[in-house]
PDB file of C-alpha atoms in Angstrom:
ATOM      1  CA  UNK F 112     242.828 168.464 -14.533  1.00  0.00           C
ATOM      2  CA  UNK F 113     246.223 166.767 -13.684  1.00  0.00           C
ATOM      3  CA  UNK F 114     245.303 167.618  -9.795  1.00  0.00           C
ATOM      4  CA  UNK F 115     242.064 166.101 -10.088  1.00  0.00           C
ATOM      5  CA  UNK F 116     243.315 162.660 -11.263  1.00  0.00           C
ATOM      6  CA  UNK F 117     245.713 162.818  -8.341  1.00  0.00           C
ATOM      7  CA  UNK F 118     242.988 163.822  -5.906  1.00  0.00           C
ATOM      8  CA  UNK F 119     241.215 160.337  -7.301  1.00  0.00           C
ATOM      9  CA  UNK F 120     243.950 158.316  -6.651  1.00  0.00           C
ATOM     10  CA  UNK F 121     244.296 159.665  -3.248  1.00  0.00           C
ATOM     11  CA  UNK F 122     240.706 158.431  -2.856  1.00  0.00           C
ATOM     12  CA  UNK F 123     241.671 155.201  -3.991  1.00  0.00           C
ATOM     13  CA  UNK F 124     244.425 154.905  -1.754  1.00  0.00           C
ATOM     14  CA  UNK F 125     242.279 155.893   1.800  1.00  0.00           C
ATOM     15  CA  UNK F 126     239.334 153.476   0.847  1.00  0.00           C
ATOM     16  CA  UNK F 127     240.705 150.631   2.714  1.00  0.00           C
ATOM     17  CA  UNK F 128     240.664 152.966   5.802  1.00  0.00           C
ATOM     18  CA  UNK F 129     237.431 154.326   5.111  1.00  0.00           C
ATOM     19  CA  UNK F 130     234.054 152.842   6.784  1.00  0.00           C
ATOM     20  CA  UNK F 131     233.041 153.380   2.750  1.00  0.00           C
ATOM     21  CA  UNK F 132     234.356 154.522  -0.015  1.00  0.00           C
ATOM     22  CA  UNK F 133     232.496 155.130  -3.403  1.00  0.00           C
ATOM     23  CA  UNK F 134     234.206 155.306  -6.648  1.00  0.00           C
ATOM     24  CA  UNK F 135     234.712 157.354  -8.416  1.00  0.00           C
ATOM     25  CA  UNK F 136     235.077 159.698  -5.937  1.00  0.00           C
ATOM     26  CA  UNK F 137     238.202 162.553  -5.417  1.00  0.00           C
ATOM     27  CA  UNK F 138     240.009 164.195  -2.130  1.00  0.00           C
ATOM     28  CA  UNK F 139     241.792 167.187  -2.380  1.00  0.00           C
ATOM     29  CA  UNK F 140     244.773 167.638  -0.213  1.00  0.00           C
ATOM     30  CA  UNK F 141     245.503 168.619   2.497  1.00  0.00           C
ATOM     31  CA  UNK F 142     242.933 166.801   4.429  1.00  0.00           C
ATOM     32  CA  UNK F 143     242.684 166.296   7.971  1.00  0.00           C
ATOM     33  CA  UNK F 144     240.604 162.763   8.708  1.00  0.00           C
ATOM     34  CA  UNK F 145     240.334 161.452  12.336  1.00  0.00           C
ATOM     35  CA  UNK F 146     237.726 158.214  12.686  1.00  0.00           C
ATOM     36  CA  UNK F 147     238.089 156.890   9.408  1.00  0.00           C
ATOM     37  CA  UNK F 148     236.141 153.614   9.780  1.00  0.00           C
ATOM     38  CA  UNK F 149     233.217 155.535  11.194  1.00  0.00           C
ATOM     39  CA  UNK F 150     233.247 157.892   7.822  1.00  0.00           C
ATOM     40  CA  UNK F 151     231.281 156.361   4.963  1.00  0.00           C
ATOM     41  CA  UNK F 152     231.592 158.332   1.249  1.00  0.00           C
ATOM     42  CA  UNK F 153     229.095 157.753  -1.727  1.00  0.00           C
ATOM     43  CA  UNK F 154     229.940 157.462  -5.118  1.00  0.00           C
ATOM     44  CA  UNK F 155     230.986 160.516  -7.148  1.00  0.00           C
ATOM     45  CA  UNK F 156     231.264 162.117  -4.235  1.00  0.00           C
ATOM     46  CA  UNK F 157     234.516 165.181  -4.899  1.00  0.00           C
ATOM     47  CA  UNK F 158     236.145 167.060  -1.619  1.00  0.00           C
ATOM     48  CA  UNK F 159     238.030 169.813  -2.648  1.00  0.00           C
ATOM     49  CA  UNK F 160     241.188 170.602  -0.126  1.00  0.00           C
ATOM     50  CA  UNK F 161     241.450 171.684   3.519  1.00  0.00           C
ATOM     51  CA  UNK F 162     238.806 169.546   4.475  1.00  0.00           C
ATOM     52  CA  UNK F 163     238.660 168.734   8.634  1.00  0.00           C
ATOM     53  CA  UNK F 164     236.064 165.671   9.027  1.00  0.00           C
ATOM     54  CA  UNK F 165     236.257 164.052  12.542  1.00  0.00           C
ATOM     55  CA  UNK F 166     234.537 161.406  14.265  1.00  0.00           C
ATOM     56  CA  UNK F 167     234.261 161.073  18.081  1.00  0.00           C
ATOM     57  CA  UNK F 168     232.543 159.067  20.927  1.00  0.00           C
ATOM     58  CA  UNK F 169     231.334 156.399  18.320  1.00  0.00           C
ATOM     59  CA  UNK F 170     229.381 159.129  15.939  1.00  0.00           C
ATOM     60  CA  UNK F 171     229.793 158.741  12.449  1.00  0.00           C
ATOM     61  CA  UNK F 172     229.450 160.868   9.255  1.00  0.00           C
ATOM     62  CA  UNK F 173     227.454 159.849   6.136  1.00  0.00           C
ATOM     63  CA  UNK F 174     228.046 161.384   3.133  1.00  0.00           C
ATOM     64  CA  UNK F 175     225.623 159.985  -0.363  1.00  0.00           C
ATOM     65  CA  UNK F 176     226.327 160.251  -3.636  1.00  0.00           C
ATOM     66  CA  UNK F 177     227.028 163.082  -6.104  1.00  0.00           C
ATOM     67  CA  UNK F 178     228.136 165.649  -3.079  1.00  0.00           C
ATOM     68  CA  UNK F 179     230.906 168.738  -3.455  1.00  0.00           C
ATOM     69  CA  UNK F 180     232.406 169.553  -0.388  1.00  0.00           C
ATOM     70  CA  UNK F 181     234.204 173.045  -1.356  1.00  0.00           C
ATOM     71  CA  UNK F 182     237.484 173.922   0.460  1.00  0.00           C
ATOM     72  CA  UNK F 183     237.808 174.934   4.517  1.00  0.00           C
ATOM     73  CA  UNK F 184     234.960 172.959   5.301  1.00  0.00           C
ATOM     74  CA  UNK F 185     234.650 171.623   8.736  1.00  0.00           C
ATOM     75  CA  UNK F 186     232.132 168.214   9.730  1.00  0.00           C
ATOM     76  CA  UNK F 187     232.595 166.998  13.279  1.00  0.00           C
ATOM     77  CA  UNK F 188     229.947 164.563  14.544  1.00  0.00           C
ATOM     78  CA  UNK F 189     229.713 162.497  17.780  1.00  0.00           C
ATOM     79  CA  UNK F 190     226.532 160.924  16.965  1.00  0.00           C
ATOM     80  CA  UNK F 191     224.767 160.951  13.603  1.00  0.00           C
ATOM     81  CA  UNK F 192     225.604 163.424  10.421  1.00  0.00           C
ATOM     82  CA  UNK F 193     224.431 162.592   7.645  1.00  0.00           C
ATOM     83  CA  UNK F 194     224.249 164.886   4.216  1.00  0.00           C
ATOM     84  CA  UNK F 195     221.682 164.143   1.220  1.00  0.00           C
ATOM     85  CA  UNK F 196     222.791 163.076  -2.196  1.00  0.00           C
ATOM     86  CA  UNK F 197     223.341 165.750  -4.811  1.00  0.00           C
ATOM     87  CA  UNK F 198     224.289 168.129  -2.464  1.00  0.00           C
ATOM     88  CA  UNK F 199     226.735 170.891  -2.460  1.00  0.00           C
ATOM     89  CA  UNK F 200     228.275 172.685   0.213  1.00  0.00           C
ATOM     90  CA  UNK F 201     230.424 175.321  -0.572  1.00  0.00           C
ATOM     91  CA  UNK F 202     233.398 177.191   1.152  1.00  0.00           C
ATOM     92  CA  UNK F 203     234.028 177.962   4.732  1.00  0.00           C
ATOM     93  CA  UNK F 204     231.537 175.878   6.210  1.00  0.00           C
ATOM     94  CA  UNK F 205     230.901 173.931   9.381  1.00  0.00           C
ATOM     95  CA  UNK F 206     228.149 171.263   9.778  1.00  0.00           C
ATOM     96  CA  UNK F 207     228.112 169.625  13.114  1.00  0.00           C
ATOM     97  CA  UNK F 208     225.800 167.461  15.992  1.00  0.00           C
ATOM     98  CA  UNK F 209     227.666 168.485  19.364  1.00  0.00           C
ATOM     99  CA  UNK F 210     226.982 171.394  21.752  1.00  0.00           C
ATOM    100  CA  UNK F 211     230.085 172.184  24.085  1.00  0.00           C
ATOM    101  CA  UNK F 212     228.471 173.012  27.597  1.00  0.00           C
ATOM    102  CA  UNK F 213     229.628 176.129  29.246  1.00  0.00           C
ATOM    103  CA  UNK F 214     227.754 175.551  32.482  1.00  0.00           C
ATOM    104  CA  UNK F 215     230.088 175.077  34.931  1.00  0.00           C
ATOM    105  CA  UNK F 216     231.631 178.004  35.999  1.00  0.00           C
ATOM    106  CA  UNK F 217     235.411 178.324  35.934  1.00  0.00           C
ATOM    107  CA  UNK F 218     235.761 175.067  33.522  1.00  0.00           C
ATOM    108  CA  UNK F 219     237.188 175.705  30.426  1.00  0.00           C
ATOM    109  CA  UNK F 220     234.575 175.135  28.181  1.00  0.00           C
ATOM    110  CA  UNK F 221     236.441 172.136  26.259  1.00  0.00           C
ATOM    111  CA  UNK F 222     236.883 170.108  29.214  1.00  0.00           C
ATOM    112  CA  UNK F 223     233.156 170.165  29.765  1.00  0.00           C
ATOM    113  CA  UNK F 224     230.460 167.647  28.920  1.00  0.00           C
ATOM    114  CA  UNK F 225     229.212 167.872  25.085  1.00  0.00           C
ATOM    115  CA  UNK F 226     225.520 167.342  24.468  1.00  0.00           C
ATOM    116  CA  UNK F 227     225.067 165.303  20.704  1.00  0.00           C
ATOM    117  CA  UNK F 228     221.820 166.068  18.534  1.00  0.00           C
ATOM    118  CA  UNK F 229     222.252 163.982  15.681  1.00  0.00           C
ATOM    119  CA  UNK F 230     222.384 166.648  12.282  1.00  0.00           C
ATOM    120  CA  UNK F 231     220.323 165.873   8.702  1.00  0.00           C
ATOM    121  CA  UNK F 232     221.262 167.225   5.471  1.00  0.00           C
ATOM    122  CA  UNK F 233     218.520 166.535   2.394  1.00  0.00           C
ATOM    123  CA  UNK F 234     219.174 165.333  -0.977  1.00  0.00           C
ATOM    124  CA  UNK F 235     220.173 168.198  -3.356  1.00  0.00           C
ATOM    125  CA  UNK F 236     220.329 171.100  -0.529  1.00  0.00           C
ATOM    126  CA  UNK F 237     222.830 174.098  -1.213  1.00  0.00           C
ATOM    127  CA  UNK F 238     225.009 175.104   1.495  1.00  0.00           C
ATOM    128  CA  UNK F 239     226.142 178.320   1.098  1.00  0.00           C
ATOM    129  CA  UNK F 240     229.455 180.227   1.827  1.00  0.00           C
ATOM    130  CA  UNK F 241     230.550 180.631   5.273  1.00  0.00           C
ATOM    131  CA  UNK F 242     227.059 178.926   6.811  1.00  0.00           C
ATOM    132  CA  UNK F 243     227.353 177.162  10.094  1.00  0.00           C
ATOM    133  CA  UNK F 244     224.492 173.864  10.510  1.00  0.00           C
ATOM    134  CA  UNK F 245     223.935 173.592  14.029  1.00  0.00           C
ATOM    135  CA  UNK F 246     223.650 170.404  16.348  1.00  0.00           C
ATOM    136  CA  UNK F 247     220.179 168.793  15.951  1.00  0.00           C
ATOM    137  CA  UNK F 248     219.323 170.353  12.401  1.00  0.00           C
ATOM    138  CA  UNK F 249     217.156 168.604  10.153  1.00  0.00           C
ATOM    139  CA  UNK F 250     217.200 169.906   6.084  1.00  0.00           C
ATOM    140  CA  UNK F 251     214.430 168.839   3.935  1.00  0.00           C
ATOM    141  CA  UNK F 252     215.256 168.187   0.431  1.00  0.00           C
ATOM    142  CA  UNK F 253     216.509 170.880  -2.047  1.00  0.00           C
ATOM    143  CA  UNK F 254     217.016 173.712   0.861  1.00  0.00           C
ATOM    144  CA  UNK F 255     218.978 176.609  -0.157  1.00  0.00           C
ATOM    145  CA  UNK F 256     220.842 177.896   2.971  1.00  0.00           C
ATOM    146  CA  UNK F 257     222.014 181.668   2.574  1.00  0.00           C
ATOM    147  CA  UNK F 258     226.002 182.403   2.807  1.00  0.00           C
ATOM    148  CA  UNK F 259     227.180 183.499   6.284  1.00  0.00           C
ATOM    149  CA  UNK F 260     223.544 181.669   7.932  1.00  0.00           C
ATOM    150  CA  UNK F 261     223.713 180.068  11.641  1.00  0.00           C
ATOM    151  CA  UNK F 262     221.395 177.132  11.024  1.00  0.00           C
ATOM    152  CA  UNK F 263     219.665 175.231  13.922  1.00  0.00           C
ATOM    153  CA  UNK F 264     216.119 173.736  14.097  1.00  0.00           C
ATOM    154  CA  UNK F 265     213.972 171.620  11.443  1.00  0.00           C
ATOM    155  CA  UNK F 266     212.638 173.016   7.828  1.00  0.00           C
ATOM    156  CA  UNK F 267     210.814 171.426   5.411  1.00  0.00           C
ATOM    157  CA  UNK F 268     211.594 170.644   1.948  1.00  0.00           C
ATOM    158  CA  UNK F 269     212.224 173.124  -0.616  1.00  0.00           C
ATOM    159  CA  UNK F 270     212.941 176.409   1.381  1.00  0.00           C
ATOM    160  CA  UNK F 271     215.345 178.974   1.486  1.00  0.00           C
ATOM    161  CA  UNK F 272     217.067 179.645   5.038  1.00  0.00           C
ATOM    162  CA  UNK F 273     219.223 183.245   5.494  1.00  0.00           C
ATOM    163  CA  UNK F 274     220.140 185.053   8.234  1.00  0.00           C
ATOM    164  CA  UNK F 275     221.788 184.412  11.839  1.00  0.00           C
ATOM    165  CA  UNK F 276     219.511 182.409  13.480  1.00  0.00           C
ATOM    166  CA  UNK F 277     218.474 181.310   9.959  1.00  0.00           C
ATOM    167  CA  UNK F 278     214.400 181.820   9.190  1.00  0.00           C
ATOM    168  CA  UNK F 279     213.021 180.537   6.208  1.00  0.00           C
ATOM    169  CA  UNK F 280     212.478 183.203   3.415  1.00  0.00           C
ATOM    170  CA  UNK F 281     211.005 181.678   0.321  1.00  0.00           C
ATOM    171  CA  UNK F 282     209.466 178.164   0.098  1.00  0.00           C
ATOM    172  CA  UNK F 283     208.042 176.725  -3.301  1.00  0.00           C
ATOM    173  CA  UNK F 284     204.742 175.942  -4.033  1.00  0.00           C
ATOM    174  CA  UNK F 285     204.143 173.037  -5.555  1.00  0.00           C
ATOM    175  CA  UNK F 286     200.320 174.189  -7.061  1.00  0.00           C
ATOM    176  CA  UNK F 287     201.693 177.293  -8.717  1.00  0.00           C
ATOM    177  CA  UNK F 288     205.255 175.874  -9.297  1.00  0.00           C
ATOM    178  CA  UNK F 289     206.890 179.019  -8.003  1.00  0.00           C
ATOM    179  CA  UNK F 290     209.484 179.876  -4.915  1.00  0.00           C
ATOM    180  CA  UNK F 291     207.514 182.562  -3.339  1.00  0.00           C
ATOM    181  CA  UNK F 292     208.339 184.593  -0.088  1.00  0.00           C
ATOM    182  CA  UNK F 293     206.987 184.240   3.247  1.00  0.00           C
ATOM    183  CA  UNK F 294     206.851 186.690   6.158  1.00  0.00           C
ATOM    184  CA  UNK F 295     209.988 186.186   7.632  1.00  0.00           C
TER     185      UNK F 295
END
C-alpha cells in the first residue's frame, strides 16, 4: 500500500512533463519515458513498474481512463497508439505502430526506413500475458487477446483473439447473449 502512494506521487511529480496527466493516476518505478509531451494519461489510469513507453518522429501515445498497464510492458509509437478506457494489459507485453524494414540487403535492419500504421486499442479489451499488438491493429471494444498472441489486422468488437498470427476464436452474440466459438 505504502508503494502505491509513492507510485501516485511520482505521477504527480511527471505531470508537468506529460502531454496529460489524469489524477488520480500511479507509476511504478522504474520507468523508462522518452517523448513525454507527446504521451497523454487518463484518469485512474495505474502503471505498474518496468514500463518502456517511447515516442518518436512526432507519434504520440494515448492512454484513457481506468487502464492497468502490468509490469515489462513495452508501447513504442511513431504515429498514432491509442488504448481504450477500462482496459487492462497485463505482463510482458508490447503494443506498437512501426514496422522496421529489412529490405535492403546488408543494412542493419535498425538503420533502415520504418513504415508507421497507426495501432487501436478498444475500451475494456484484455491484453493478455506475453501478447505482442502489431503495427496497424485495430481492437474493437471488450476483445480478449490470448497470452503469448502475435496480433496484427482489424477485429470487431467483443471477440476473443489466440494464437500466433492471432484468429478470432469466440465472438458474442448479442441475440442469444452468449460468447460462442467460431471456426477458427
Amino acid at each position: 500500500m505504502i508503494d502505491k502512494l509513492f507510485w501516485g506521487l511520482r505521477a504527480v511529480l511527471y505531470a508537468p512533463f506529460f502531454g496529460k496527466m489524469g489524477m488520480p493516476s500511479y507509476m511504478g518505478k522504474p520507468i523508462f519515458v522518452k517523448g513525454l509531451k507527446n504521451i497523454f494519461i487518463g484518469k485512474k489510469v495505474r502503471i505498474f513498474p518496468h514500463l518502456r513507453m517511447e515516442t518518436q518522429d512526432g507519434g504520440s501515445i494515448v492512454i484513457h481512463d481506468d487502464v492497468v498497464i502490468s509490469q515489462n510492458v513495452h508501447l513504442t509509437s511513431a504515429g498514432e497508439l491509442e488504448i481504450g478506457k477500462s482496459s487492462l494489459i497485463l505482463a510482458n507485453v508490447f503494443i506498437t505502430n512501426i514496422d522496421h524494414n529489412y529490405t535492403e540487403i546488408g543494412k542493419h535492419v535498425v538503420n533502415q526506413k520504418i513504415t508507421v500504421k497507426n495501432t487501436t486499442i478498444g475500451e475494456n479489451c484484455f491484453i493478455g500475458m506475453g501478447a505482442a499488438i502489431m503495427a496497424g491493429t485495430t481492437l474493437g471494444k471488450q476483445c480478449i487477446v490470448g497470452a503469448n498472441s502475435v496480433v496484427r489486422g482489424s477485429f470487431p468488437d467483443y471477440c476473443v483473439i489466440v494464437g500466433a498470427p492471432a484468429k478470432i476464436v469466440k465472438k458474442y452474440n448479442p441475440q442469444t447473449q452468449v460468447w460462442e466459438k467460431t471456426e477458427a
